[in-house]
CSV table of C-alpha atoms and ligand atoms in Angstrom, one decimal:
chain,number,residue,atom,x,y,z
A,411,MET,CA,89.1,141.3,161.8
A,412,ILE,CA,89.6,138.8,158.9
A,413,ASP,CA,92.4,136.2,159.5
A,414,ALA,CA,95.0,136.4,157.6
A,415,GLU,CA,96.5,132.7,158.0
A,416,THR,CA,92.7,131.3,156.7
A,417,MET,CA,92.8,133.7,153.2
A,418,LEU,CA,95.8,132.4,152.4
A,419,ASP,CA,95.0,129.0,153.1
A,420,ARG,CA,92.2,129.0,151.1
A,421,ILE,CA,94.2,130.2,148.5
A,422,ALA,CA,97.2,127.1,149.0
A,423,ALA,CA,93.7,124.6,149.0
A,424,ALA,CA,92.6,126.3,145.6
A,425,ASP,CA,93.4,123.5,143.3
A,426,SER,CA,91.9,125.6,139.9
A,427,LEU,CA,91.5,128.8,138.2
A,428,SER,CA,88.5,130.0,138.4
A,429,GLU,CA,88.1,128.2,142.3
A,430,LEU,CA,91.5,130.3,142.8
A,431,GLU,CA,88.9,133.5,141.3
A,432,ILE,CA,86.8,133.1,143.5
A,433,VAL,CA,89.2,133.4,146.8
A,434,ARG,CA,90.3,136.2,144.4
A,435,VAL,CA,86.9,138.2,144.8
A,436,SER,CA,85.6,137.1,148.3
A,437,ALA,CA,89.3,139.2,149.1
A,438,LEU,CA,90.3,142.0,146.7
A,439,GLY,CA,86.7,142.5,145.1
A,440,LYS,CA,84.5,145.4,145.0
A,441,SER,CA,82.5,144.1,148.0
A,442,GLY,CA,85.5,141.3,149.0
A,443,ALA,CA,86.9,141.6,153.2
A,444,ILE,CA,89.8,143.7,152.7
A,445,THR,CA,88.1,146.1,150.3
A,446,ALA,CA,85.9,146.6,153.1
A,447,LEU,CA,89.1,147.0,155.2
A,448,LEU,CA,90.8,149.4,153.2
A,449,LYS,CA,87.8,151.7,153.4
A,450,SER,CA,87.2,151.3,156.8
A,451,LEU,CA,90.0,153.7,157.1
A,452,GLY,CA,88.7,156.9,155.7
A,453,THR,CA,86.1,156.1,159.1
A,454,MET,CA,88.9,156.2,162.0
A,455,ASP,CA,90.3,158.7,163.9
A,456,ALA,CA,94.2,159.7,162.6
A,457,GLU,CA,95.5,157.9,165.7
A,458,THR,CA,94.1,154.8,164.4
A,459,ARG,CA,94.3,155.0,161.2
A,460,ALA,CA,98.7,155.3,161.8
A,461,VAL,CA,98.1,151.5,163.7
A,462,GLU,CA,96.0,150.6,161.4
A,463,ALA,CA,96.8,151.2,157.9
A,464,PRO,CA,100.0,149.3,157.9
A,465,LYS,CA,98.3,146.3,158.6
A,466,ILE,CA,96.2,146.5,156.2
A,467,HIS,CA,98.1,147.1,153.7
A,468,ALA,CA,100.5,144.4,154.3
A,469,LEU,CA,97.8,142.0,154.4
A,470,ARG,CA,97.3,142.8,151.2
A,471,GLU,CA,100.2,142.8,149.6
A,472,ARG,CA,100.3,139.0,150.9
A,473,VAL,CA,97.0,138.1,150.0
A,474,THR,CA,98.0,139.7,146.2
A,475,ASP,CA,101.5,137.8,146.6
A,476,ALA,CA,100.3,134.8,147.3
A,477,LEU,CA,97.1,135.0,144.4
A,478,ALA,CA,99.9,135.5,141.8
A,479,GLY,CA,102.4,132.6,142.9
A,480,LYS,CA,99.1,130.5,142.5
A,481,LYS,CA,97.9,131.8,139.9
A,482,ALA,CA,101.4,131.1,138.2
A,483,ALA,CA,101.6,127.6,139.8
A,484,LEU,CA,98.1,126.5,137.9
A,485,GLU,CA,98.3,128.1,135.1
A,486,SER,CA,102.4,126.2,134.4
A,487,ALA,CA,100.2,122.5,136.2
A,488,GLU,CA,97.5,123.2,133.3
A,489,LEU,CA,100.2,123.9,130.5
A,490,GLU,CA,102.2,120.3,131.8
A,491,ARG,CA,99.3,118.9,131.6
A,492,LYS,CA,97.4,120.0,128.2
A,493,LEU,CA,101.4,119.2,126.8
A,494,ALA,CA,101.2,115.4,128.6
A,495,THR,CA,98.3,115.0,127.3
A,496,GLU,CA,97.2,116.4,124.0
A,497,LYS,CA,99.6,115.0,121.3
A,498,VAL,CA,99.3,115.7,118.2
A,499,ASP,CA,100.3,112.3,115.4
A,500,LEU,CA,101.5,114.0,112.6
A,501,SER,CA,101.6,110.6,110.7
A,502,LEU,CA,97.5,110.6,110.7
A,503,PRO,CA,95.8,112.3,107.3
A,504,ALA,CA,94.1,115.4,108.5
A,505,PRO,CA,91.2,115.6,109.2
A,506,GLU,CA,88.6,118.0,106.9
A,507,SER,CA,88.2,120.5,109.4
A,508,VAL,CA,91.9,121.4,109.7
A,509,SER,CA,92.8,121.0,106.1
A,510,GLY,CA,93.6,124.1,104.1
A,511,THR,CA,91.9,125.5,101.3
A,512,VAL,CA,93.5,127.4,98.4
A,513,HIS,CA,93.3,131.3,98.7
A,514,PRO,CA,90.7,132.7,95.9
A,515,VAL,CA,93.7,134.6,94.6
A,516,SER,CA,96.3,131.3,93.9
A,517,GLN,CA,92.6,129.7,92.2
A,518,VAL,CA,92.5,132.6,89.9
A,519,MET,CA,96.2,132.7,89.2
A,520,ASP,CA,95.9,128.6,88.1
A,521,GLU,CA,92.7,129.7,86.0
A,522,LEU,CA,94.7,131.9,83.7
A,523,ALA,CA,97.3,130.1,83.4
A,524,GLU,CA,94.7,127.4,82.3
A,525,ILE,CA,93.3,129.1,79.4
A,526,PHE,CA,96.4,131.0,78.4
A,527,ALA,CA,98.4,127.8,77.9
A,528,ASP,CA,95.3,126.2,75.7
A,529,LEU,CA,96.2,129.7,73.7
A,530,GLY,CA,99.7,129.2,73.3
A,531,PHE,CA,101.2,131.1,76.2
A,532,SER,CA,103.6,129.7,78.9
A,533,VAL,CA,104.1,132.0,82.2
A,534,ALA,CA,106.7,133.9,82.4
A,535,GLU,CA,108.0,135.2,86.2
A,536,GLY,CA,110.5,138.1,87.2
A,537,PRO,CA,111.7,140.1,90.7
A,538,GLU,CA,109.7,141.8,93.3
A,539,ILE,CA,112.6,144.2,93.9
A,540,GLU,CA,113.4,145.1,90.4
A,541,SER,CA,115.6,147.5,89.0
A,542,GLN,CA,113.9,151.3,87.6
A,543,TRP,CA,114.8,150.3,84.6
A,544,TYR,CA,112.9,147.2,84.0
A,545,ASN,CA,110.3,148.7,86.2
A,546,PHE,CA,110.2,152.7,84.3
A,547,THR,CA,112.7,153.4,81.9
A,548,ALA,CA,112.5,150.5,79.4
A,549,LEU,CA,108.6,151.2,79.4
A,550,ASN,CA,109.0,154.3,78.0
A,551,MET,CA,109.0,156.4,81.8
A,552,GLY,CA,112.2,157.8,81.5
A,553,GLU,CA,113.2,160.0,84.4
A,554,SER,CA,110.8,162.8,84.2
A,555,HIS,CA,108.0,161.0,83.3
A,556,PRO,CA,104.6,161.9,85.4
A,557,ALA,CA,103.8,158.2,85.3
A,558,ARG,CA,106.5,157.4,87.6
A,559,ALA,CA,105.2,159.8,90.2
A,560,MET,CA,101.9,159.0,90.1
A,561,MET,CA,102.8,154.7,90.4
A,562,ASP,CA,102.9,155.4,94.6
A,563,THR,CA,106.2,153.6,94.6
A,564,PHE,CA,107.9,152.0,97.4
A,565,TYR,CA,111.8,152.2,96.8
A,566,VAL,CA,114.7,150.5,98.4
A,567,GLN,CA,117.0,150.8,100.1
A,568,PRO,CA,120.1,150.7,98.0
A,569,ARG,CA,122.7,148.3,99.6
A,570,ASN,CA,125.7,150.6,98.9
A,571,ALA,CA,126.6,154.3,97.8
A,572,ASP,CA,126.8,153.9,93.9
A,573,GLU,CA,123.5,151.4,94.0
A,574,GLU,CA,120.4,153.1,92.3
A,575,PRO,CA,117.5,152.7,94.2
A,576,ARG,CA,115.6,149.2,93.7
A,577,VAL,CA,111.8,149.8,93.5
A,578,LEU,CA,109.1,147.2,94.5
A,579,ARG,CA,107.6,146.7,91.3
A,580,THR,CA,104.9,148.4,90.9
A,581,HIS,CA,103.1,146.3,88.1
A,582,THR,CA,104.3,143.8,86.3
A,583,SER,CA,105.0,145.0,83.1
A,584,PRO,CA,108.8,144.9,84.1
A,585,VAL,CA,108.2,141.1,83.1
A,586,GLN,CA,107.4,142.1,79.4
A,587,ILE,CA,111.1,143.5,79.0
A,588,ARG,CA,112.9,140.6,80.6
A,589,ALA,CA,110.8,137.6,79.0
A,590,GLY,CA,111.3,139.3,75.9
A,591,GLU,CA,115.2,139.5,76.5
A,592,LYS,CA,115.7,135.8,77.5
A,593,HIS,CA,113.5,134.3,74.9
A,594,GLY,CA,113.0,137.1,71.8
A,595,ALA,CA,110.3,136.6,69.3
A,596,PRO,CA,107.8,135.4,68.1
A,597,LEU,CA,106.7,134.7,72.4
A,598,TYR,CA,103.5,134.4,74.1
A,599,VAL,CA,103.3,134.8,77.4
A,600,ILE,CA,101.5,135.8,80.8
A,601,ALA,CA,103.0,136.6,83.7
A,602,PRO,CA,101.2,136.7,87.2
A,603,GLY,CA,102.2,138.1,90.3
A,604,ARG,CA,102.4,140.1,93.5
A,605,VAL,CA,102.7,144.0,92.7
A,606,TYR,CA,103.1,147.1,95.6
A,607,ARG,CA,102.0,150.2,95.8
A,608,SER,CA,101.8,152.5,98.7
A,609,ASP,CA,98.2,152.6,98.9
A,610,SER,CA,95.6,151.6,101.4
A,611,ASP,CA,91.1,151.7,101.8
A,612,ALA,CA,88.5,149.4,101.1
A,613,THR,CA,89.4,149.0,97.2
A,614,HIS,CA,93.5,149.2,97.8
A,615,THR,CA,95.6,147.4,99.6
A,616,PRO,CA,99.7,148.2,99.2
A,617,MET,CA,100.6,144.6,98.3
A,618,PHE,CA,98.3,143.4,95.5
A,619,HIS,CA,98.4,141.1,92.5
A,620,GLN,CA,98.3,140.8,88.4
A,621,VAL,CA,98.4,139.4,85.4
A,622,GLU,CA,100.5,140.8,82.3
A,623,GLY,CA,100.0,139.2,78.7
A,624,LEU,CA,102.7,139.7,76.2
A,625,VAL,CA,102.5,138.5,72.7
A,626,LEU,CA,105.2,139.1,70.1
A,627,ASP,CA,105.2,138.8,66.8
A,628,ARG,CA,105.2,139.4,62.6
A,629,GLY,CA,102.4,141.1,62.1
A,630,ILE,CA,100.2,141.5,65.0
A,631,THR,CA,97.9,143.7,64.9
A,632,LEU,CA,95.0,145.5,66.9
A,633,GLY,CA,92.4,142.6,65.6
A,634,HIS,CA,94.9,140.1,67.8
A,635,LEU,CA,94.4,142.2,70.9
A,636,LYS,CA,91.1,142.0,70.5
A,637,TRP,CA,90.3,138.8,70.2
A,638,THR,CA,92.8,137.2,72.6
A,639,LEU,CA,90.9,139.0,75.3
A,640,GLU,CA,87.3,138.4,74.0
A,641,THR,CA,88.4,134.7,75.0
A,642,PHE,CA,89.9,135.6,77.1
A,643,VAL,CA,87.1,137.3,79.0
A,644,LYS,CA,84.7,134.8,78.1
A,645,ALA,CA,86.1,131.8,79.2
A,646,PHE,CA,87.3,133.1,82.8
A,647,PHE,CA,83.6,134.7,83.3
A,648,GLU,CA,82.3,131.3,82.1
A,649,ARG,CA,78.8,132.9,79.7
A,650,ASP,CA,78.9,133.8,76.3
A,651,ASP,CA,76.9,136.9,76.7
A,652,ILE,CA,79.6,139.3,78.1
A,653,VAL,CA,79.2,142.8,76.3
A,654,MET,CA,82.5,144.7,76.2
A,655,ARG,CA,84.0,148.1,75.3
A,656,PHE,CA,87.2,149.6,74.1
A,657,ARG,CA,88.0,153.0,75.4
A,658,PRO,CA,91.1,154.6,74.0
A,659,SER,CA,93.7,155.7,77.2
A,660,TYR,CA,97.2,156.0,77.5
A,661,PHE,CA,100.3,154.0,78.9
A,662,PRO,CA,103.2,155.2,78.0
A,663,PHE,CA,104.2,151.1,76.8
A,664,THR,CA,101.9,151.0,74.3
A,665,GLU,CA,101.0,152.9,71.3
A,666,PRO,CA,98.1,153.1,70.6
A,667,SER,CA,96.3,152.5,74.6
A,668,ALA,CA,93.1,150.6,74.9
A,669,GLU,CA,91.2,150.2,78.4
A,670,LEU,CA,88.9,146.8,78.5
A,671,ASP,CA,85.1,147.4,80.4
A,672,ILE,CA,82.9,145.0,80.5
A,673,GLY,CA,79.3,145.5,81.0
A,674,TRP,CA,77.5,144.4,84.5
A,675,SER,CA,73.3,144.3,85.1
A,676,MET,CA,72.0,143.6,88.7
A,677,GLU,CA,70.7,140.2,90.0
A,678,LYS,CA,69.2,140.0,93.4
A,679,GLY,CA,70.9,143.3,94.6
A,680,ARG,CA,74.5,142.5,93.5
A,681,ARG,CA,76.3,143.7,90.8
A,682,VAL,CA,77.3,141.0,88.5
A,683,VAL,CA,78.9,140.1,85.1
A,684,GLY,CA,76.6,139.8,82.0
A,685,GLY,CA,74.1,142.0,80.5
A,686,SER,CA,75.3,146.4,79.6
A,687,GLU,CA,73.2,148.2,83.2
A,688,GLY,CA,76.7,149.9,84.0
A,689,TRP,CA,80.5,149.5,82.9
A,690,MET,CA,83.4,148.5,84.6
A,691,GLU,CA,86.9,148.5,83.4
A,692,ILE,CA,89.0,145.3,84.0
A,693,LEU,CA,92.5,146.3,82.4
A,694,GLY,CA,94.6,148.0,80.1
A,695,SER,CA,96.4,147.2,76.9
A,696,GLY,CA,97.6,148.7,73.4
A,697,MET,CA,100.0,147.8,71.0
A,698,VAL,CA,103.9,147.5,72.7
A,699,HIS,CA,105.5,150.7,72.3
A,700,PRO,CA,108.1,150.9,69.2
A,701,ARG,CA,110.9,151.8,72.5
A,702,VAL,CA,110.0,148.8,74.5
A,703,ILE,CA,110.8,146.4,71.7
A,704,LYS,CA,113.7,147.7,71.0
A,705,ASN,CA,114.4,148.0,74.5
A,706,MET,CA,113.9,144.5,74.6
A,707,GLY,CA,116.8,144.4,72.7
A,708,LEU,CA,114.9,143.0,69.3
A,709,ASP,CA,113.9,145.3,65.8
A,710,PRO,CA,110.4,146.9,66.1
A,711,ASP,CA,110.5,146.6,62.2
A,712,GLU,CA,110.4,142.9,62.2
A,713,TRP,CA,108.3,142.4,65.7
A,714,GLN,CA,105.1,143.7,66.7
A,715,GLY,CA,103.0,143.1,69.6
A,716,PHE,CA,100.4,143.5,71.8
A,717,ALA,CA,100.6,143.8,75.8
A,718,PHE,CA,97.7,144.1,78.7
A,719,GLY,CA,98.2,143.8,82.5
A,720,CYS,CA,94.7,143.3,84.5
A,721,GLY,CA,94.8,142.8,88.6
A,722,ILE,CA,93.9,139.3,89.6
A,723,ASP,CA,91.9,140.1,92.7
A,724,ARG,CA,89.1,142.4,91.5
A,725,LEU,CA,89.1,139.9,88.4
A,726,ALA,CA,88.3,137.4,91.8
A,727,MET,CA,86.0,139.2,93.8
A,728,LEU,CA,83.9,139.8,90.5
A,729,LYS,CA,84.0,136.2,89.6
A,730,TYR,CA,82.8,135.0,93.3
A,731,GLY,CA,81.7,137.7,94.4
A,732,MET,CA,83.7,138.7,97.6
A,733,ASP,CA,83.1,142.3,97.9
A,734,ASP,CA,86.0,143.1,100.7
A,735,LEU,CA,89.6,143.6,98.5
A,736,ARG,CA,90.9,143.6,102.5
A,737,ALA,CA,89.7,140.1,103.4
A,738,PHE,CA,91.7,138.7,100.8
A,739,PHE,CA,94.8,139.1,102.6
A,740,ASP,CA,93.4,139.2,106.4
A,741,GLY,CA,94.5,135.3,106.7
A,742,ASP,CA,91.3,134.9,108.7
A,743,ILE,CA,90.8,131.5,108.7
A,744,ARG,CA,86.6,131.1,108.2
A,745,TRP,CA,86.8,133.4,105.3
A,746,LEU,CA,89.7,131.0,103.6
A,747,LYS,CA,86.9,127.9,104.5
A,748,HIS,CA,84.3,130.1,102.9
A,749,TYR,CA,86.3,131.0,99.4
A,750,GLY,CA,88.5,129.2,99.3
A,751,PHE,CA,89.2,126.3,97.0
A,752,ARG,CA,89.4,122.3,97.3
A,753,ALA,CA,93.1,121.3,96.3
A,754,LEU,CA,91.7,118.8,94.1
A,755,ASP,CA,89.5,120.6,92.4
A,756,VAL,CA,92.0,122.2,89.5
A,757,PRO,CA,91.0,124.1,87.2
A,758,THR,CA,91.2,122.9,83.3
A,759,LEU,CA,88.9,124.1,80.4
A,760,SER,CA,86.8,120.7,80.0
A,761,GLY,CA,85.4,120.6,83.4
A,762,GLY,CA,85.0,124.3,83.3
A,763,VAL,CA,87.8,126.4,84.8
A,764,GLY,CA,85.6,127.8,87.8
A,765,ALA,CA,84.6,124.4,88.9
B,1020,DAH,N1,100.9,147.8,84.3
B,1020,DAH,C1,99.9,148.9,83.8
B,1020,DAH,C2,98.9,149.5,84.7
B,1020,DAH,O1,99.6,148.7,86.5
B,1020,DAH,C3,98.9,147.7,83.7
B,1020,DAH,C4,99.2,147.8,81.7
B,1020,DAH,C5,98.2,148.8,80.9
B,1020,DAH,C6,99.5,147.1,81.5
B,1020,DAH,C7,98.8,148.7,79.8
B,1020,DAH,C8,99.8,146.4,79.7
B,1020,DAH,C9,98.7,147.1,79.1
B,1020,DAH,O2,100.4,145.9,79.4
B,1020,DAH,O3,99.1,147.2,77.8
B,1020,DAH,O4,98.7,150.3,85.3
C-alpha cells in the first residue's frame, strides 16, 4: 500500500506547475499508484473489497484535493510574480512590433476621399440606424416595393408602440437624401460607411462597407457620370489601361440605371484588374430619379444629378489582393500586420493613392 503521507508531502513540496504535474501523473495517471489501487479492486473478493474500497477512494479524494489546492496556490503565486515583474511603462514609445496598422478598409476610404476631393467632392455622413423613410421610401422604394424584401434588412425593435421600426441601413444611399435635404444643390458628395444585411458566406458579411456618390447640379448628364466613374476607377487602381463597360440595370432611385463592369485578366494564376479576359461588376449607378430629387425638397426641373454606390471591401480586395472577405472582420493581428498600412502612409494623389 502506498503511503498517503509521502504522496501528500510530495504535492506540498512541488514548487512549479510542471513538478506538480509529474506528481499528479505518478498518482492518478494511467499507470499511477492510485490508479493501480483502483484497478486492483476488481480482483478482490467481496469481503476484502468492502474494507479496501472506502480506503482507496478516500485516498484518491485526499490526493485530488491536495493537487487542486496546490495548483491554485502555484497559479496565484505565478500571477503575483508576473504582476510584480511585467510592468508596462505606458510613457515609452511603442516598439514596432506592437504598433497598430491602418485597416485596408480605412485605407481605401482615405483613398476614395482623396480622389474625390480632387474632383471637388466633400464627404457626407448619415446614421447607421436609419428610418425606413430614408433607407427606402424617399429612395422611391414604396412600402410594397419588392426591393425592400430583397435587401435582407435587419429591423430594430421600436422604442415605443407608436414608433415605426427603424432599420440598420442596408446601403449608403439614404445619405443622398440627408445630404440633399441639408445642403441643397449644387452638391458634390461621397458618403463612405458601414451598411448591414442579413447575409453571411465567403463573399458576404452581415456588416460591410459602401461608398455612395451624389452630384446635383444644373444640366447634369450621363456623360458626366461616365467621365467621373472612369476618372475614379483609373485613379483608384492606378492604371490607365482599365477597360470598362456600362450595363443597363435597374435601381428604384435612378432612371436610367447602369452597372459598371471592369475587365480583368489572369496574371500568375490570379485575377487582376486590367485587360478583358472577363468582367466583374464593381458598382451601380444612374441618373437620380426625379421623385428622389423631390424627396430631398428640391425641384427636379431645375436640378438633375447622378449617383453611384460601390462596395468598399471588394475594392480593397481587388486592389490589395485579399481573397476572403471574412478575414477583414476577424481582427486577427497577423492578417492586419500583413495587409495593414502604416499610419503615416497617408494617401495622396501626387504620391500615388495606394503608396
Ligand atoms: N444602393 C445600391 C445597393 O446597395 C447601390 C447603388 C446603385 C447606389 C445605384 C446608387 C445608385 O446611388 O445610383 O445595391
